[in-house]
Amino acid sequence: MATVEIRNLVKQYPGAEKPAIPNANLTIDDQSFVVLVGPSGCGKSTLLRMIAGLEDISGGDLLIDGQRINNLSPKDRDIAMVFQNYALYPHMSVYENMAFGLKLRKFSKAEIDKRVRAAADILSMNDLLDRKPKAMSGGQRQRVAIGRAIVREPKVFLFDEPLSNLDAKLRVQMRVEIKRLHQRLNATMVYVTHDQVEAMTMGDKIVVMKAGVIQQADSPMNLYYDP
Ligand code: ADP
Ligand code: ADP
């Protein structure tokens, strides 16, 4: 269970002329699938990284279930992020890649094993646990990256353009898989893309950004077209 509230959130990069995000307000409902969409450079990634704790907040508040998390380190947030470039450790096997975040957090070997196998099951990766990333396809690598998020059992999943490096066919397939995952895990998911079709097909709620400003936030049915 997790509602994410973004209250007057500001991001000013050091040395930048004006803020990348002047003042963002958004409520991400518990267990919803929210897509942030907009052209390159509009601030999607910045917003997502602030939620993850990977980027300092210049102003405003970030709350999960009413609790202010501005100053929590990424490790202590109940949030897992999936990156566009997968960010896998090349020298580690699939198993070790998925286990790593749990090892850091001092989970027992038994608990790690249980979670890794459960995630591998969900992602149909049981036969690939010994593989190294370089011996896998792009789609398989992205699945490992998703698995690494799943094993954390976070309240909130963040996806930063996770399918951009995949070919068109695989992209469509992975969209379906991620939506299925959402239904299965009952988690809150925030998904960033610059692809409008992806946004419209995946989002329960679509947040349209332009030049750091949230222009619209509504269901796909209720969005109006503003080129
Ligand atoms: P998007 O994810 O929508 O492509 P970003 O959040 O990456 O957009 O970028 C939003 C704005 O912030 C852009 O103008 C970008 O140039 C700027 N920006 C992003 N990261 C940095 C950074 N580390 N330092 C300075 N400016 C940045
Ligand atoms: P350590 O470095 O502490 O030995 P590992 O991650 O190498 O930790 O392995 C911990 C345990 O996880 C192993 O004892 C084994 O049971 C299991 N394990 C590791 N890799 C695999 C794998 N590829 N397939 C199945 N189980 C694995």
mmCIF file of C-alpha atoms and ligand atoms in Angstrom:
data_model
loop_
_atom_site.group_PDB
_atom_site.id
_atom_site.type_symbol
_atom_site.label_atom_id
_atom_site.label_comp_id
_atom_site.label_asym_id
_atom_site.label_seq_id
_atom_site.Cartn_x
_atom_site.Cartn_y
_atom_site.Cartn_z
ATOM 1 C CA MET A 1 0.000 0.000 0.000
ATOM 2 C CA ALA A 2 1.442 3.341 -0.973
ATOM 3 C CA THR A 3 0.158 6.721 -2.017
ATOM 4 C CA VAL A 4 2.854 9.103 -3.249
ATOM 5 C CA GLU A 5 2.218 12.805 -2.832
ATOM 6 C CA ILE A 6 4.269 15.444 -4.599
ATOM 7 C CA ARG A 7 3.719 18.843 -3.008
ATOM 8 C CA ASN A 8 5.184 22.015 -4.534
ATOM 9 C CA LEU A 9 8.247 20.042 -5.551
ATOM 10 C CA VAL A 10 11.096 22.084 -7.039
ATOM 11 C CA LYS A 11 14.305 21.041 -8.765
ATOM 12 C CA GLN A 12 16.982 23.607 -9.444
ATOM 13 C CA TYR A 13 20.170 22.103 -10.849
ATOM 14 C CA PRO A 14 23.255 23.969 -9.645
ATOM 15 C CA GLY A 15 24.303 26.556 -12.221
ATOM 16 C CA ALA A 16 21.169 26.176 -14.344
ATOM 17 C CA GLU A 17 19.469 29.413 -15.361
ATOM 18 C CA LYS A 18 15.980 28.324 -14.295
ATOM 19 C CA PRO A 19 14.566 25.376 -12.410
ATOM 20 C CA ALA A 20 14.131 22.095 -14.306
ATOM 21 C CA ILE A 21 10.929 21.727 -12.257
ATOM 22 C CA PRO A 22 9.515 25.035 -10.950
ATOM 23 C CA ASN A 23 6.607 23.670 -8.887
ATOM 24 C CA ALA A 24 5.102 20.210 -9.305
ATOM 25 C CA ASN A 25 1.987 18.895 -7.593
ATOM 26 C CA LEU A 26 0.700 15.391 -8.105
ATOM 27 C CA THR A 27 -0.977 12.626 -6.157
ATOM 28 C CA ILE A 28 -0.136 9.080 -7.212
ATOM 29 C CA ASP A 29 -2.867 6.849 -5.841
ATOM 30 C CA ASP A 30 -2.175 3.607 -4.069
ATOM 31 C CA GLN A 31 -1.788 0.712 -6.525
ATOM 32 C CA SER A 32 -2.246 2.922 -9.556
ATOM 33 C CA PHE A 33 -0.172 2.779 -12.731
ATOM 34 C CA VAL A 34 0.816 6.351 -13.528
ATOM 35 C CA VAL A 35 2.695 7.251 -16.697
ATOM 36 C CA LEU A 36 4.752 10.434 -16.964
ATOM 37 C CA VAL A 37 4.945 11.404 -20.622
ATOM 38 C CA GLY A 38 6.460 14.336 -22.506
ATOM 39 C CA PRO A 39 9.290 15.284 -24.843
ATOM 40 C CA SER A 40 12.932 14.739 -24.025
ATOM 41 C CA GLY A 41 14.183 17.272 -21.488
ATOM 42 C CA CYS A 42 10.770 18.110 -19.971
ATOM 43 C CA GLY A 43 11.770 16.837 -16.518
ATOM 44 C CA LYS A 44 10.266 13.344 -16.336
ATOM 45 C CA SER A 45 13.465 11.699 -15.265
ATOM 46 C CA THR A 46 14.260 14.454 -12.781
ATOM 47 C CA LEU A 47 10.886 13.983 -11.094
ATOM 48 C CA LEU A 48 11.291 10.209 -10.984
ATOM 49 C CA ARG A 49 14.821 10.471 -9.589
ATOM 50 C CA MET A 50 13.643 12.800 -6.846
ATOM 51 C CA ILE A 51 11.002 10.240 -5.847
ATOM 52 C CA ALA A 52 13.735 7.585 -5.791
ATOM 53 C CA GLY A 53 16.019 9.794 -3.717
ATOM 54 C CA LEU A 54 18.703 9.876 -6.415
ATOM 55 C CA GLU A 55 18.381 13.621 -6.854
ATOM 56 C CA ASP A 56 18.331 16.330 -4.171
ATOM 57 C CA ILE A 57 15.042 18.146 -3.699
ATOM 58 C CA SER A 58 15.371 21.949 -3.986
ATOM 59 C CA GLY A 59 11.977 22.705 -2.456
ATOM 60 C CA GLY A 60 8.625 21.246 -1.503
ATOM 61 C CA ASP A 61 7.685 17.906 -0.046
ATOM 62 C CA LEU A 62 7.567 14.283 -1.012
ATOM 63 C CA LEU A 63 5.289 12.018 1.020
ATOM 64 C CA ILE A 64 4.577 8.316 1.042
ATOM 65 C CA ASP A 65 1.396 7.410 2.873
ATOM 66 C CA GLY A 66 1.510 10.802 4.530
ATOM 67 C CA GLN A 67 5.080 10.470 5.740
ATOM 68 C CA ARG A 68 7.639 12.994 4.546
ATOM 69 C CA ILE A 69 10.542 11.188 2.861
ATOM 70 C CA ASN A 70 12.574 14.158 1.530
ATOM 71 C CA ASN A 71 15.593 13.243 3.601
ATOM 72 C CA LEU A 72 15.448 9.445 3.483
ATOM 73 C CA SER A 73 18.324 7.830 1.610
ATOM 74 C CA PRO A 74 17.355 5.792 -1.495
ATOM 75 C CA LYS A 75 18.191 2.605 0.358
ATOM 76 C CA ASP A 76 15.689 3.382 3.096
ATOM 77 C CA ARG A 77 12.823 4.261 0.771
ATOM 78 C CA ASP A 78 10.337 1.544 0.070
ATOM 79 C CA ILE A 79 10.922 2.168 -3.624
ATOM 80 C CA ALA A 80 12.702 0.261 -6.409
ATOM 81 C CA MET A 81 13.699 1.703 -9.760
ATOM 82 C CA VAL A 82 14.189 0.083 -13.160
ATOM 83 C CA PHE A 83 16.550 1.941 -15.468
ATOM 84 C CA GLN A 84 16.620 2.300 -19.241
ATOM 85 C CA ASN A 85 20.145 0.940 -19.520
ATOM 86 C CA TYR A 86 19.347 -1.953 -17.123
ATOM 87 C CA ALA A 87 22.307 -1.049 -14.868
ATOM 88 C CA LEU A 88 23.238 -4.701 -14.331
ATOM 89 C CA TYR A 89 26.558 -5.813 -12.876
ATOM 90 C CA PRO A 90 28.324 -7.465 -15.847
ATOM 91 C CA HIS A 91 30.505 -9.815 -13.787
ATOM 92 C CA MET A 92 27.555 -11.178 -11.800
ATOM 93 C CA SER A 93 25.096 -13.874 -12.805
ATOM 94 C CA VAL A 94 21.375 -13.238 -13.063
ATOM 95 C CA TYR A 95 20.963 -14.741 -9.598
ATOM 96 C CA GLU A 96 23.665 -12.539 -8.103
ATOM 97 C CA ASN A 97 22.329 -9.440 -9.835
ATOM 98 C CA MET A 98 18.909 -10.025 -8.325
ATOM 99 C CA ALA A 99 20.339 -10.966 -4.925
ATOM 100 C CA PHE A 100 22.740 -8.044 -4.613
ATOM 101 C CA GLY A 101 20.347 -5.391 -3.293
ATOM 102 C CA LEU A 102 19.064 -7.806 -0.663
ATOM 103 C CA LYS A 103 22.587 -8.751 0.419
ATOM 104 C CA LEU A 104 23.342 -5.055 0.926
ATOM 105 C CA ARG A 105 20.300 -4.862 3.158
ATOM 106 C CA LYS A 106 21.484 -7.857 5.172
ATOM 107 C CA PHE A 107 18.684 -10.252 4.288
ATOM 108 C CA SER A 108 19.313 -13.885 5.204
ATOM 109 C CA LYS A 109 20.513 -16.250 2.479
ATOM 110 C CA ALA A 110 17.314 -18.248 2.796
ATOM 111 C CA GLU A 111 15.107 -15.192 2.357
ATOM 112 C CA ILE A 112 17.226 -13.986 -0.575
ATOM 113 C CA ASP A 113 16.979 -17.392 -2.221
ATOM 114 C CA LYS A 114 13.219 -17.500 -1.759
ATOM 115 C CA ARG A 115 12.704 -14.058 -3.221
ATOM 116 C CA VAL A 116 15.077 -14.519 -6.173
ATOM 117 C CA ARG A 117 13.408 -17.790 -7.139
ATOM 118 C CA ALA A 118 9.942 -16.281 -6.804
ATOM 119 C CA ALA A 119 10.935 -13.349 -9.026
ATOM 120 C CA ALA A 120 12.573 -15.672 -11.556
ATOM 121 C CA ASP A 121 9.332 -17.639 -11.609
ATOM 122 C CA ILE A 122 7.221 -14.570 -12.294
ATOM 123 C CA LEU A 123 9.592 -13.516 -15.090
ATOM 124 C CA SER A 124 10.117 -17.035 -16.509
ATOM 125 C CA MET A 125 13.849 -16.792 -15.906
ATOM 126 C CA ASN A 126 14.419 -19.954 -13.906
ATOM 127 C CA ASP A 127 16.685 -21.423 -16.569
ATOM 128 C CA LEU A 128 18.810 -18.300 -16.823
ATOM 129 C CA LEU A 129 19.938 -17.838 -13.209
ATOM 130 C CA ASP A 130 23.565 -18.710 -13.949
ATOM 131 C CA ARG A 131 23.886 -16.540 -17.048
ATOM 132 C CA LYS A 132 25.924 -13.378 -17.175
ATOM 133 C CA PRO A 133 24.279 -10.305 -18.700
ATOM 134 C CA LYS A 134 26.560 -10.288 -21.736
ATOM 135 C CA ALA A 135 25.226 -13.692 -22.764
ATOM 136 C CA MET A 136 21.626 -12.471 -22.782
ATOM 137 C CA SER A 137 19.324 -10.578 -25.138
ATOM 138 C CA GLY A 138 18.119 -7.049 -24.431
ATOM 139 C CA GLY A 139 14.714 -8.318 -23.373
ATOM 140 C CA GLN A 140 16.230 -10.827 -20.972
ATOM 141 C CA ARG A 141 18.469 -8.156 -19.478
ATOM 142 C CA GLN A 142 15.516 -5.872 -18.932
ATOM 143 C CA ARG A 143 13.730 -8.755 -17.200
ATOM 144 C CA VAL A 144 16.660 -9.154 -14.822
ATOM 145 C CA ALA A 145 16.493 -5.440 -14.079
ATOM 146 C CA ILE A 146 12.796 -5.819 -13.299
ATOM 147 C CA GLY A 147 13.557 -8.902 -11.197
ATOM 148 C CA ARG A 148 16.016 -6.915 -9.159
ATOM 149 C CA ALA A 149 13.212 -4.501 -8.334
ATOM 150 C CA ILE A 150 10.670 -7.264 -7.596
ATOM 151 C CA VAL A 151 12.860 -9.016 -5.006
ATOM 152 C CA ARG A 152 12.893 -5.866 -2.919
ATOM 153 C CA GLU A 153 9.093 -6.153 -2.590
ATOM 154 C CA PRO A 154 8.814 -2.378 -2.650
ATOM 155 C CA LYS A 155 5.625 -0.417 -2.204
ATOM 156 C CA VAL A 156 6.488 1.678 -5.230
ATOM 157 C CA PHE A 157 8.117 0.738 -8.546
ATOM 158 C CA LEU A 158 9.672 3.413 -10.717
ATOM 159 C CA PHE A 159 10.414 2.754 -14.390
ATOM 160 C CA ASP A 160 12.597 5.186 -16.351
ATOM 161 C CA GLU A 161 12.028 4.527 -20.075
ATOM 162 C CA PRO A 162 12.644 0.815 -19.491
ATOM 163 C CA LEU A 163 11.793 -0.323 -23.013
ATOM 164 C CA SER A 164 13.606 2.305 -25.087
ATOM 165 C CA ASN A 165 16.463 0.006 -26.004
ATOM 166 C CA LEU A 166 14.261 -2.856 -27.182
ATOM 167 C CA ASP A 167 12.944 -3.491 -30.689
ATOM 168 C CA ALA A 168 9.312 -2.691 -31.475
ATOM 169 C CA LYS A 169 7.965 -6.219 -31.132
ATOM 170 C CA LEU A 170 9.634 -6.885 -27.808
ATOM 171 C CA ARG A 171 8.539 -3.486 -26.567
ATOM 172 C CA VAL A 172 4.890 -4.385 -27.105
ATOM 173 C CA GLN A 173 5.377 -7.728 -25.371
ATOM 174 C CA MET A 174 7.130 -6.153 -22.376
ATOM 175 C CA ARG A 175 4.385 -3.534 -21.995
ATOM 176 C CA VAL A 176 1.926 -6.368 -21.491
ATOM 177 C CA GLU A 177 4.274 -8.123 -19.064
ATOM 178 C CA ILE A 178 4.771 -5.007 -16.961
ATOM 179 C CA LYS A 179 1.020 -4.388 -16.787
ATOM 180 C CA ARG A 180 0.487 -8.003 -15.771
ATOM 181 C CA LEU A 181 3.100 -7.554 -13.077
ATOM 182 C CA HIS A 182 1.244 -4.511 -11.826
ATOM 183 C CA GLN A 183 -1.952 -6.503 -11.448
ATOM 184 C CA ARG A 184 -0.173 -9.372 -9.794
ATOM 185 C CA LEU A 185 1.830 -7.379 -7.256
ATOM 186 C CA ASN A 186 -0.776 -4.734 -6.390
ATOM 187 C CA ALA A 187 2.029 -2.192 -6.180
ATOM 188 C CA THR A 188 2.041 1.484 -7.066
ATOM 189 C CA MET A 189 3.925 2.022 -10.319
ATOM 190 C CA VAL A 190 5.246 5.193 -11.920
ATOM 191 C CA TYR A 191 6.425 4.793 -15.483
ATOM 192 C CA VAL A 192 8.315 7.355 -17.562
ATOM 193 C CA THR A 193 8.221 7.360 -21.346
ATOM 194 C CA HIS A 194 8.415 9.828 -24.244
ATOM 195 C CA ASP A 195 6.249 7.467 -26.320
ATOM 196 C CA GLN A 196 2.630 8.639 -26.414
ATOM 197 C CA VAL A 197 1.278 5.295 -27.589
ATOM 198 C CA GLU A 198 3.046 3.553 -24.726
ATOM 199 C CA ALA A 199 1.588 6.098 -22.314
ATOM 200 C CA MET A 200 -1.965 5.729 -23.627
ATOM 201 C CA THR A 201 -1.885 1.934 -23.631
ATOM 202 C CA MET A 202 -0.300 1.524 -20.201
ATOM 203 C CA GLY A 203 -1.438 4.316 -17.914
ATOM 204 C CA ASP A 204 -4.431 4.315 -15.581
ATOM 205 C CA LYS A 205 -3.499 7.937 -15.193
ATOM 206 C CA ILE A 206 -1.353 9.933 -17.580
ATOM 207 C CA VAL A 207 0.703 12.881 -16.489
ATOM 208 C CA VAL A 208 1.664 15.126 -19.393
ATOM 209 C CA MET A 209 4.770 17.241 -18.788
ATOM 210 C CA LYS A 210 6.152 20.129 -20.792
ATOM 211 C CA ALA A 211 9.183 22.226 -19.879
ATOM 212 C CA GLY A 212 9.152 21.073 -16.264
ATOM 213 C CA VAL A 213 5.442 21.749 -15.796
ATOM 214 C CA ILE A 214 2.656 19.195 -15.343
ATOM 215 C CA GLN A 215 0.128 20.167 -18.003
ATOM 216 C CA GLN A 216 -2.498 17.487 -17.426
ATOM 217 C CA ALA A 217 -2.998 14.530 -15.131
ATOM 218 C CA ASP A 218 -5.969 12.375 -16.002
ATOM 219 C CA SER A 219 -7.168 9.005 -17.277
ATOM 220 C CA PRO A 220 -6.416 8.292 -20.977
ATOM 221 C CA MET A 221 -10.118 8.783 -21.767
ATOM 222 C CA ASN A 222 -10.260 12.246 -20.264
ATOM 223 C CA LEU A 223 -7.062 13.699 -21.735
ATOM 224 C CA TYR A 224 -7.461 16.445 -24.273
ATOM 225 C CA TYR A 225 -5.047 16.840 -27.144
ATOM 226 C CA ASP A 226 -2.658 19.748 -26.832
ATOM 227 C CA PRO A 227 0.169 19.516 -29.357
HETATM 228 P P1 ADP B 1 13.459 14.043 -19.411
HETATM 229 O O1 ADP B 1 13.592 12.892 -18.481
HETATM 230 O O2 ADP B 1 12.037 14.467 -19.599
HETATM 231 O O3 ADP B 1 14.159 13.836 -20.718
HETATM 232 P P2 ADP B 1 15.260 15.393 -17.595
HETATM 233 O O4 ADP B 1 14.595 15.289 -16.291
HETATM 234 O O5 ADP B 1 16.373 14.462 -17.914
HETATM 235 O O6 ADP B 1 14.146 15.328 -18.739
HETATM 236 O O7 ADP B 1 15.815 16.877 -17.773
HETATM 237 C C1 ADP B 1 15.024 18.031 -17.423
HETATM 238 C C2 ADP B 1 15.896 19.281 -17.571
HETATM 239 O O8 ADP B 1 16.913 19.266 -16.584
HETATM 240 C C3 ADP B 1 16.595 19.386 -18.916
HETATM 241 O O9 ADP B 1 16.632 20.729 -19.289
HETATM 242 C C4 ADP B 1 17.976 18.869 -18.623
HETATM 243 O O10 ADP B 1 18.915 19.454 -19.478
HETATM 244 C C5 ADP B 1 18.190 19.311 -17.189
HETATM 245 N N1 ADP B 1 19.085 18.392 -16.467
HETATM 246 C C6 ADP B 1 18.896 17.068 -16.287
HETATM 247 N N2 ADP B 1 19.888 16.541 -15.534
HETATM 248 C C7 ADP B 1 20.721 17.566 -15.226
HETATM 249 C C8 ADP B 1 21.914 17.693 -14.472
HETATM 250 N N3 ADP B 1 22.465 16.634 -13.868
HETATM 251 N N4 ADP B 1 22.479 18.905 -14.382
HETATM 252 C C9 ADP B 1 21.933 19.975 -14.966
HETATM 253 N N5 ADP B 1 20.806 19.950 -15.682
HETATM 254 C C10 ADP B 1 20.193 18.746 -15.820
HETATM 255 P P1 ADP B 2 28.091 -16.012 -1.350
HETATM 256 O O1 ADP B 2 29.009 -15.067 -2.069
HETATM 257 O O2 ADP B 2 27.792 -15.580 0.038
HETATM 258 O O3 ADP B 2 28.464 -17.452 -1.498
HETATM 259 P P2 ADP B 2 26.257 -16.308 -3.520
HETATM 260 O O4 ADP B 2 25.363 -15.252 -4.098
HETATM 261 O O5 ADP B 2 27.413 -16.710 -4.336
HETATM 262 O O6 ADP B 2 26.676 -15.841 -2.072
HETATM 263 O O7 ADP B 2 25.355 -17.582 -3.258
HETATM 264 C C1 ADP B 2 24.519 -17.693 -2.139
HETATM 265 C C2 ADP B 2 23.628 -18.918 -2.320
HETATM 266 O O8 ADP B 2 22.679 -18.609 -3.353
HETATM 267 C C3 ADP B 2 24.351 -20.153 -2.798
HETATM 268 O O9 ADP B 2 24.753 -20.963 -1.741
HETATM 269 C C4 ADP B 2 23.304 -20.851 -3.636
HETATM 270 O O10 ADP B 2 22.447 -21.644 -2.860
HETATM 271 C C5 ADP B 2 22.480 -19.742 -4.196
HETATM 272 N N1 ADP B 2 22.848 -19.441 -5.584
HETATM 273 C C6 ADP B 2 23.808 -18.583 -6.029
HETATM 274 N N2 ADP B 2 23.835 -18.536 -7.367
HETATM 275 C C7 ADP B 2 22.872 -19.390 -7.794
HETATM 276 C C8 ADP B 2 22.390 -19.781 -9.077
HETATM 277 N N3 ADP B 2 22.918 -19.309 -10.205
HETATM 278 N N4 ADP B 2 21.374 -20.651 -9.138
HETATM 279 C C9 ADP B 2 20.823 -21.107 -8.020
HETATM 280 N N5 ADP B 2 21.226 -20.782 -6.778
HETATM 281 C C10 ADP B 2 22.232 -19.928 -6.657
#
